[in-house]
Coordinates of N, CA, C and O in Angstrom, one line a residue:
X1 N 97.7 83.8 115.8 CA 97.6 85.2 116.2 C 96.7 85.9 115.2 O 96.4 85.4 114.1
X2 N 96.2 87.0 115.7 CA 95.3 87.8 114.8 C 95.5 89.3 115.0 O 95.8 89.8 116.1
X3 N 95.3 90.0 113.9 CA 95.2 91.5 114.0 C 93.7 91.7 114.0 O 92.9 91.2 113.1
X4 N 93.2 92.6 114.9 CA 91.8 92.8 115.1 C 91.4 94.1 114.5 O 92.1 95.1 114.5
X5 N 90.1 94.1 114.0 CA 89.5 95.4 113.5 C 88.0 95.4 113.8 O 87.5 94.4 114.4
X6 N 87.4 96.5 113.5 CA 85.9 96.6 113.7 C 85.2 96.3 112.4 O 85.7 96.8 111.3
X7 N 84.1 95.7 112.5 CA 83.3 95.3 111.3 C 81.9 96.0 111.5 O 81.2 95.8 112.5
X8 N 81.5 96.8 110.5 CA 80.2 97.5 110.6 C 79.1 96.5 110.7 O 79.1 95.5 110.0
X9 N 78.2 96.6 111.7 CA 77.1 95.7 111.9 C 77.4 94.5 112.7 O 76.5 93.7 112.9
X10 N 78.6 94.3 113.1 CA 79.0 93.1 113.9 C 79.7 93.6 115.2 O 80.6 94.3 115.1
X11 N 79.1 93.1 116.3 CA 79.6 93.6 117.6 C 81.0 93.0 117.9 O 81.3 91.9 117.6
X12 N 81.9 93.8 118.5 CA 83.2 93.4 119.0 C 84.3 93.6 118.0 O 84.1 94.4 117.0
X13 N 85.4 93.0 118.2 CA 86.6 93.1 117.4 C 86.9 91.8 116.8 O 86.8 90.8 117.5
X14 N 87.3 91.8 115.5 CA 87.4 90.5 114.8 C 88.7 90.5 114.0 O 89.2 91.5 113.5
X15 N 89.1 89.3 113.7 CA 90.3 89.0 112.9 C 90.1 89.6 111.5 O 89.1 89.2 110.9
X16 N 91.1 90.4 111.1 CA 90.9 91.0 109.8 C 91.0 90.0 108.6 O 90.6 90.3 107.5
X17 N 91.6 88.8 108.9 CA 91.6 87.8 107.9 C 90.3 87.1 107.7 O 89.9 86.7 106.6
X18 N 89.5 87.1 108.8 CA 88.1 86.5 108.7 C 87.2 87.6 108.1 O 86.1 87.2 107.5
X19 N 87.5 88.8 108.3 CA 86.6 89.9 107.9 C 87.5 90.9 107.1 O 88.0 91.9 107.7
X20 N 87.7 90.7 105.9 CA 88.6 91.6 105.1 C 88.1 93.1 105.1 O 88.9 94.0 104.9
X21 N 86.8 93.3 105.3 CA 86.3 94.7 105.4 C 86.4 95.3 106.8 O 86.0 96.5 107.0
X22 N 87.1 94.6 107.7 CA 87.2 95.2 109.0 C 88.1 96.4 109.0 O 89.1 96.5 108.2
X23 N 87.8 97.4 109.8 CA 88.5 98.6 109.9 C 89.5 98.6 111.0 O 89.2 98.2 112.1
X24 N 90.7 99.0 110.7 CA 91.7 99.2 111.8 C 92.0 100.7 112.0 O 91.4 101.5 111.2
X25 N 92.7 101.0 113.0 CA 93.0 102.4 113.3 C 94.4 102.7 113.1 O 95.3 102.0 113.5
X26 N 94.7 103.8 112.3 CA 96.0 104.1 111.9 C 96.9 104.3 113.2 O 96.4 105.0 114.1
X27 N 98.0 103.7 113.2 CA 98.9 103.9 114.4 C 98.7 102.9 115.5 O 99.5 102.9 116.4
X28 N 97.6 102.2 115.4 CA 97.2 101.2 116.5 C 97.1 99.8 116.0 O 96.5 99.6 115.0
X29 N 97.8 98.9 116.7 CA 97.7 97.5 116.3 C 97.0 96.8 117.4 O 97.5 96.7 118.6
X30 N 95.9 96.2 117.1 CA 95.2 95.4 118.1 C 95.6 93.9 117.8 O 95.3 93.4 116.7
X31 N 96.3 93.3 118.7 CA 96.9 92.0 118.4 C 96.5 91.0 119.5 O 96.5 91.2 120.7
X32 N 96.0 89.9 118.9 CA 95.5 88.8 119.8 C 96.4 87.5 119.5 O 96.5 87.1 118.4
X33 N 96.9 87.0 120.6 CA 97.7 85.7 120.4 C 96.7 84.6 120.9 O 96.2 84.6 122.0
X34 N 96.5 83.6 120.0 CA 95.5 82.6 120.3 C 96.1 81.4 121.1 O 96.2 80.3 120.6
X35 N 96.6 81.7 122.3 CA 97.2 80.6 123.1 C 97.8 81.1 124.3 O 97.8 82.3 124.6
X36 N 98.3 80.2 125.1 CA 99.0 80.6 126.3 C 100.4 81.1 126.0 O 100.9 80.9 124.9
X37 N 101.0 81.9 126.9 CA 102.3 82.4 126.7 C 103.2 81.7 127.7 O 103.2 82.0 128.9
X38 N 104.1 80.8 127.2 CA 105.0 80.1 128.1 C 106.3 79.9 127.4 O 106.5 80.3 126.2
X39 N 107.3 79.4 128.1 CA 108.7 79.3 127.6 C 108.8 78.8 126.2 O 109.7 79.2 125.5
X40 N 108.0 77.8 125.8 CA 108.2 77.1 124.5 C 107.6 77.8 123.4 O 107.9 77.5 122.2
X41 N 106.7 78.9 123.6 CA 106.2 79.5 122.4 C 106.3 81.1 122.5 O 105.8 81.7 121.6
X42 N 107.0 81.6 123.5 CA 107.0 83.0 123.6 C 107.9 83.7 122.5 O 107.6 84.8 122.1
X43 N 108.9 82.9 122.0 CA 109.6 83.5 120.9 C 108.8 83.5 119.6 O 108.9 84.4 118.8
X44 N 107.9 82.5 119.4 CA 107.0 82.5 118.3 C 106.0 83.7 118.4 O 105.7 84.4 117.5
X45 N 105.5 83.9 119.7 CA 104.7 85.1 119.9 C 105.4 86.4 119.4 O 104.8 87.2 118.7
X46 N 106.7 86.6 119.9 CA 107.4 87.7 119.5 C 107.5 87.9 118.0 O 107.3 88.9 117.4
X47 N 107.8 86.8 117.3 CA 107.9 86.7 115.9 C 106.6 87.2 115.2 O 106.6 88.0 114.3
X48 N 105.5 86.6 115.6 CA 104.2 87.0 115.1 C 103.9 88.5 115.3 O 103.4 89.2 114.4
X49 N 104.2 89.0 116.5 CA 104.0 90.4 116.8 C 104.8 91.3 115.9 O 104.3 92.2 115.3
X50 N 106.1 91.0 115.8 CA 106.9 91.9 115.0 C 106.6 91.8 113.5 O 106.7 92.8 112.8
X51 N 106.1 90.6 113.0 CA 105.7 90.5 111.6 C 104.4 91.4 111.4 O 104.3 92.0 110.4
X52 N 103.5 91.4 112.4 CA 102.3 92.2 112.3 C 102.7 93.7 112.3 O 102.1 94.5 111.5
X53 N 103.6 94.1 113.1 CA 104.1 95.5 113.1 C 104.7 95.9 111.8 O 104.3 96.9 111.2
X54 N 105.5 95.0 111.2 CA 106.2 95.3 110.0 C 105.2 95.3 108.8 O 105.4 96.1 107.8
X55 N 104.1 94.5 108.9 CA 103.1 94.5 107.8 C 102.1 95.6 107.8 O 101.4 95.8 106.8
X56 N 102.1 96.4 108.8 CA 101.1 97.5 109.0 C 101.3 98.5 107.8 O 102.5 98.9 107.5
X57 N 100.2 99.0 107.3 CA 100.3 100.0 106.2 C 100.6 101.4 106.7 O 101.1 102.2 106.0
X58 N 100.4 101.6 108.0 CA 100.8 102.9 108.6 C 101.8 102.6 109.8 O 101.7 101.5 110.4
X59 N 102.6 103.5 110.1 CA 103.5 103.3 111.3 C 102.8 103.1 112.6 O 101.8 103.8 112.9
X60 N 103.2 102.1 113.3 CA 102.5 101.7 114.6 C 103.1 102.5 115.7 O 104.3 102.7 115.8
X61 N 102.2 103.1 116.5 CA 102.6 103.8 117.7 C 102.2 103.1 119.0 O 102.9 103.2 120.0
X62 N 101.1 102.3 118.9 CA 100.7 101.5 120.1 C 100.4 100.1 119.6 O 99.8 100.0 118.5
X63 N 100.8 99.2 120.4 CA 100.4 97.8 120.3 C 99.5 97.5 121.5 O 99.9 97.6 122.6
X64 N 98.3 97.0 121.2 CA 97.4 96.6 122.3 C 97.3 95.1 122.2 O 96.8 94.5 121.2
X65 N 97.9 94.4 123.2 CA 97.8 92.9 123.3 C 96.5 92.5 124.0 O 96.3 92.8 125.1
X66 N 95.6 91.9 123.2 CA 94.4 91.3 123.7 C 94.8 90.0 124.4 O 95.0 89.0 123.7
X67 N 94.8 90.0 125.7 CA 95.3 88.8 126.4 C 94.1 87.9 126.8 O 94.4 86.9 127.6
X68 N 93.0 88.1 126.3 CA 91.8 87.3 126.7 C 92.0 85.8 126.5 O 91.5 85.0 127.3
X69 N 92.7 85.4 125.4 CA 92.8 83.9 125.2 C 93.9 83.3 126.1 O 94.0 82.0 126.1
X70 N 94.7 84.1 126.8 CA 95.8 83.5 127.6 C 95.3 83.0 128.9 O 94.9 83.8 129.7
X71 N 95.4 81.7 129.1 CA 95.0 81.1 130.4 C 96.2 80.8 131.3 O 96.1 80.5 132.5
X72 N 97.4 80.6 130.6 CA 98.6 80.3 131.4 C 99.7 81.2 130.9 O 99.9 81.5 129.7
X73 N 100.5 81.8 131.9 CA 101.6 82.7 131.7 C 102.7 82.3 132.6 O 102.4 82.1 133.8
X74 N 103.9 82.1 132.1 CA 105.0 81.7 133.0 C 106.0 82.9 133.1 O 105.9 83.9 132.4
X75 N 107.0 82.7 134.0 CA 108.0 83.8 134.2 C 108.8 84.1 133.0 O 109.1 85.2 132.7
X76 N 109.1 83.1 132.2 CA 109.8 83.3 130.9 C 109.0 84.3 130.0 O 109.6 85.2 129.4
X77 N 107.7 84.0 129.9 CA 106.9 84.9 129.0 C 106.8 86.3 129.6 O 106.9 87.3 128.8
X78 N 106.8 86.5 130.9 CA 106.7 87.8 131.5 C 108.1 88.5 131.2 O 108.0 89.7 130.8
X79 N 109.2 87.8 131.3 CA 110.5 88.4 131.0 C 110.5 88.8 129.5 O 111.0 89.9 129.2
X80 N 110.0 88.0 128.7 CA 110.0 88.3 127.2 C 109.2 89.5 126.9 O 109.5 90.3 126.1
X81 N 108.0 89.6 127.6 CA 107.2 90.8 127.4 C 107.9 92.0 127.8 O 107.8 93.1 127.1
X82 N 108.7 92.0 128.9 CA 109.5 93.1 129.2 C 110.5 93.4 128.2 O 110.7 94.6 127.8
X83 N 111.2 92.4 127.6 CA 112.2 92.6 126.6 C 111.5 93.2 125.3 O 112.1 94.1 124.7
X84 N 110.3 92.7 125.0 CA 109.6 93.2 123.8 C 109.3 94.7 124.0 O 109.5 95.5 123.1
X85 N 108.8 95.0 125.2 CA 108.5 96.4 125.5 C 109.7 97.3 125.4 O 109.7 98.4 124.8
X86 N 110.8 96.8 125.9 CA 112.1 97.6 125.8 C 112.6 97.7 124.4 O 113.3 98.6 124.0
X87 N 112.3 96.7 123.5 CA 112.7 96.7 122.1 C 111.9 97.7 121.3 O 112.4 98.4 120.4
X88 N 110.6 97.8 121.7 CA 109.7 98.6 120.9 C 109.8 100.1 121.3 O 109.6 101.0 120.5
X89 N 110.1 100.4 122.6 CA 110.2 101.8 123.1 C 111.1 102.7 122.2 O 110.6 103.8 121.9
X90 N 112.3 102.3 121.9 CA 113.2 103.2 121.1 C 112.6 103.4 119.7 O 113.0 104.4 119.1
X91 N 111.7 102.6 119.3 CA 111.0 102.8 118.0 C 109.8 103.6 118.1 O 109.1 103.8 117.1
X92 N 109.5 104.1 119.3 CA 108.3 105.0 119.5 C 107.1 104.2 119.6 O 106.0 104.7 119.4
X93 N 107.1 102.9 119.9 CA 106.0 102.1 120.0 C 105.7 101.7 121.5 O 106.6 101.2 122.2
X94 N 104.5 101.9 121.9 CA 104.1 101.6 123.3 C 103.3 100.2 123.3 O 102.5 100.0 122.4
X95 N 103.7 99.3 124.2 CA 103.0 98.1 124.3 C 102.1 98.1 125.5 O 102.5 98.4 126.7
X96 N 100.8 97.9 125.3 CA 99.8 97.8 126.4 C 99.1 96.5 126.4 O 99.1 95.8 125.3
X97 N 98.5 96.1 127.5 CA 97.8 94.8 127.6 C 96.4 95.1 128.0 O 96.1 96.0 128.8
X98 N 95.5 94.3 127.5 CA 94.1 94.4 127.8 C 93.4 93.0 128.0 O 93.9 92.1 127.4
X99 N 92.4 93.0 128.8 CA 91.6 91.8 129.0 C 92.4 90.6 129.6 O 92.0 89.5 129.3
X100 N 93.4 90.9 130.4 CA 94.2 89.8 131.0 C 93.3 89.2 132.1 O 92.7 89.9 132.9
X101 N 93.3 87.9 132.1 CA 92.6 87.2 133.2 C 93.2 87.3 134.5 O 94.4 87.2 134.7
X102 N 92.4 87.6 135.5 CA 92.9 87.8 136.9 C 93.5 86.5 137.4 O 94.4 86.5 138.3
X103 N 93.0 85.4 136.9 CA 93.6 84.1 137.5 C 95.0 83.9 137.0 O 95.7 83.0 137.6
X104 N 95.6 84.6 136.1 CA 97.0 84.5 135.8 C 97.9 84.8 137.0 O 99.0 84.3 137.0
X105 N 97.4 85.6 137.9 CA 98.2 85.9 139.1 C 98.5 84.7 139.9 O 99.5 84.7 140.7
X106 N 97.7 83.7 139.8 CA 97.9 82.5 140.7 C 99.2 81.8 140.5 O 99.7 81.0 141.3
X107 N 99.8 82.1 139.3 CA 101.1 81.4 139.0 C 102.3 82.1 139.7 O 103.4 81.6 139.6
X108 N 102.1 83.2 140.4 CA 103.2 84.0 140.9 C 102.9 84.4 142.3 O 101.8 84.4 142.8
X109 N 104.0 84.7 143.1 CA 103.9 85.2 144.4 C 103.1 86.5 144.4 O 103.4 87.4 143.6
X110 N 102.2 86.8 145.4 CA 101.5 88.0 145.5 C 102.3 89.3 145.5 O 102.0 90.3 144.8
X111 N 103.4 89.3 146.2 CA 104.3 90.5 146.2 C 104.9 90.7 144.9 O 105.0 91.9 144.4
X112 N 105.3 89.7 144.2 CA 105.9 89.8 142.8 C 104.8 90.4 141.9 O 105.1 91.3 141.1
X113 N 103.6 89.9 142.0 CA 102.5 90.4 141.1 C 102.3 91.9 141.4 O 102.1 92.7 140.5
X114 N 102.3 92.3 142.7 CA 102.1 93.7 143.0 C 103.2 94.6 142.4 O 102.9 95.6 141.8
X115 N 104.4 94.1 142.5 CA 105.5 94.9 141.9 C 105.4 95.0 140.4 O 105.7 96.0 139.8
X116 N 105.0 93.9 139.7 CA 104.8 93.9 138.3 C 103.7 94.9 137.9 O 103.8 95.6 136.9
X117 N 102.6 94.9 138.7 CA 101.5 95.8 138.4 C 101.9 97.3 138.5 O 101.5 98.1 137.7
X118 N 102.8 97.5 139.5 CA 103.4 98.9 139.6 C 104.2 99.2 138.4 O 104.2 100.3 137.9
X119 N 105.0 98.3 138.0 CA 105.9 98.5 136.9 C 105.1 98.8 135.6 O 105.4 99.7 134.8
X120 N 104.1 97.9 135.3 CA 103.3 98.1 134.1 C 102.3 99.2 134.2 O 101.9 99.8 133.3
X121 N 101.8 99.4 135.5 CA 101.0 100.5 135.8 C 99.9 100.9 134.8 O 99.0 100.1 134.5
X122 N 100.1 102.0 134.1 CA 99.1 102.6 133.2 C 99.0 101.9 131.9 O 98.3 102.3 131.0
X123 N 99.7 100.8 131.7 CA 99.7 100.1 130.4 C 98.8 98.8 130.5 O 98.9 98.0 129.6
X124 N 98.0 98.7 131.5 CA 97.0 97.6 131.6 C 95.6 98.1 131.6 O 95.3 99.0 132.4
X125 N 94.8 97.6 130.6 CA 93.4 98.1 130.5 C 92.5 97.0 130.6 O 92.8 95.9 130.2
X126 N 91.3 97.2 131.1 CA 90.3 96.1 131.3 C 89.7 95.6 130.0 O 89.3 94.5 129.9
X127 N 89.6 96.5 129.0 CA 88.9 96.2 127.7 C 89.7 96.8 126.5 O 90.4 97.7 126.7
X128 N 89.4 96.2 125.4 CA 89.9 96.8 124.2 C 89.4 98.2 124.0 O 90.2 99.1 123.6
X129 N 88.1 98.4 124.2 CA 87.6 99.8 124.1 C 88.3 100.8 125.0 O 88.5 101.9 124.5
X130 N 88.6 100.4 126.2 CA 89.2 101.4 127.1 C 90.6 101.7 126.6 O 91.1 102.9 126.7
X131 N 91.4 100.7 126.1 CA 92.7 101.0 125.5 C 92.6 101.9 124.3 O 93.4 102.8 124.1
X132 N 91.6 101.6 123.5 CA 91.4 102.4 122.3 C 91.1 103.9 122.6 O 91.6 104.8 122.0
X133 N 90.3 104.0 123.7 CA 89.9 105.4 124.1 C 91.1 106.1 124.6 O 91.3 107.3 124.2
X134 N 92.0 105.5 125.3 CA 93.2 106.2 125.8 C 94.1 106.5 124.6 O 94.8 107.5 124.5
X135 N 94.2 105.5 123.6 CA 95.0 105.8 122.4 C 94.5 107.1 121.7 O 95.2 107.9 121.3
X136 N 93.1 107.2 121.6 CA 92.5 108.4 121.0 C 92.9 109.6 121.7 O 93.2 110.7 121.1
X137 N 92.9 109.6 123.1 CA 93.3 110.7 123.9 C 94.7 111.1 123.6 O 95.1 112.3 123.5
X138 N 95.6 110.1 123.5 CA 97.0 110.3 123.2 C 97.2 111.0 121.9 O 97.9 111.9 121.8
X139 N 96.5 110.5 120.9 CA 96.6 111.0 119.5 C 96.0 112.4 119.5 O 96.6 113.3 118.8
X140 N 94.9 112.7 120.1 CA 94.3 114.0 120.2 C 95.2 115.0 120.8 O 95.3 116.1 120.4
X141 N 95.9 114.6 121.9 CA 96.9 115.4 122.6 C 98.0 115.8 121.6 O 98.6 116.9 121.7
X142 N 98.4 114.9 120.7 CA 99.4 115.2 119.8 C 98.9 115.9 118.5 O 99.6 116.3 117.7
X143 N 97.6 116.0 118.5 CA 96.9 116.7 117.4 C 96.8 115.9 116.1 O 96.8 116.5 115.0
X144 N 96.8 114.6 116.2 CA 96.9 113.8 115.0 C 95.7 112.8 114.8 O 95.9 111.9 114.0
X145 N 94.6 112.9 115.4 CA 93.6 111.9 115.2 C 92.2 112.6 115.4 O 92.0 113.3 116.3
X146 N 91.3 112.3 114.5 CA 89.9 112.8 114.6 C 89.3 112.0 115.8 O 89.7 111.0 116.2
X147 N 88.2 112.5 116.3 CA 87.5 111.9 117.4 C 87.0 110.5 117.0 O 86.8 110.2 115.9
X148 N 87.0 109.5 118.0 CA 86.6 108.2 117.7 C 85.1 108.1 117.2 O 84.3 109.0 117.6
X149 N 84.8 107.1 116.4 CA 83.4 107.0 115.9 C 82.6 106.2 116.8 O 83.0 105.6 117.7

């Protein structure tokens, strides 16, 4: 797994362990899990995520899951993501997903996918930048964040 940040002069978002000078955004955790999410590793995913939240220097308000490396997702993982979302909500932490591959839908019945999309609704973003933009809007509405750079 990786916590992502921006590096001046380098395009994209990068693992802060690879780039110690990478900048993160207070209150926002950009989290990438480097693998599929299935029954045998979803608890490990949860453990990594909660360790990243606990290690943050500032309180986390949003977790953005970069799902781009995920090629396989099973029903157990979907259930666990719901549980994680429900665990984080009372702590004031919102879980959103970005860059999920459209082919992940093939593992599930189309009607079930439609209902999941309705349930997750506004918490699915096409890119990390779009999720960050919405986070900035959220923070600006609360009066707590300067405009994005």
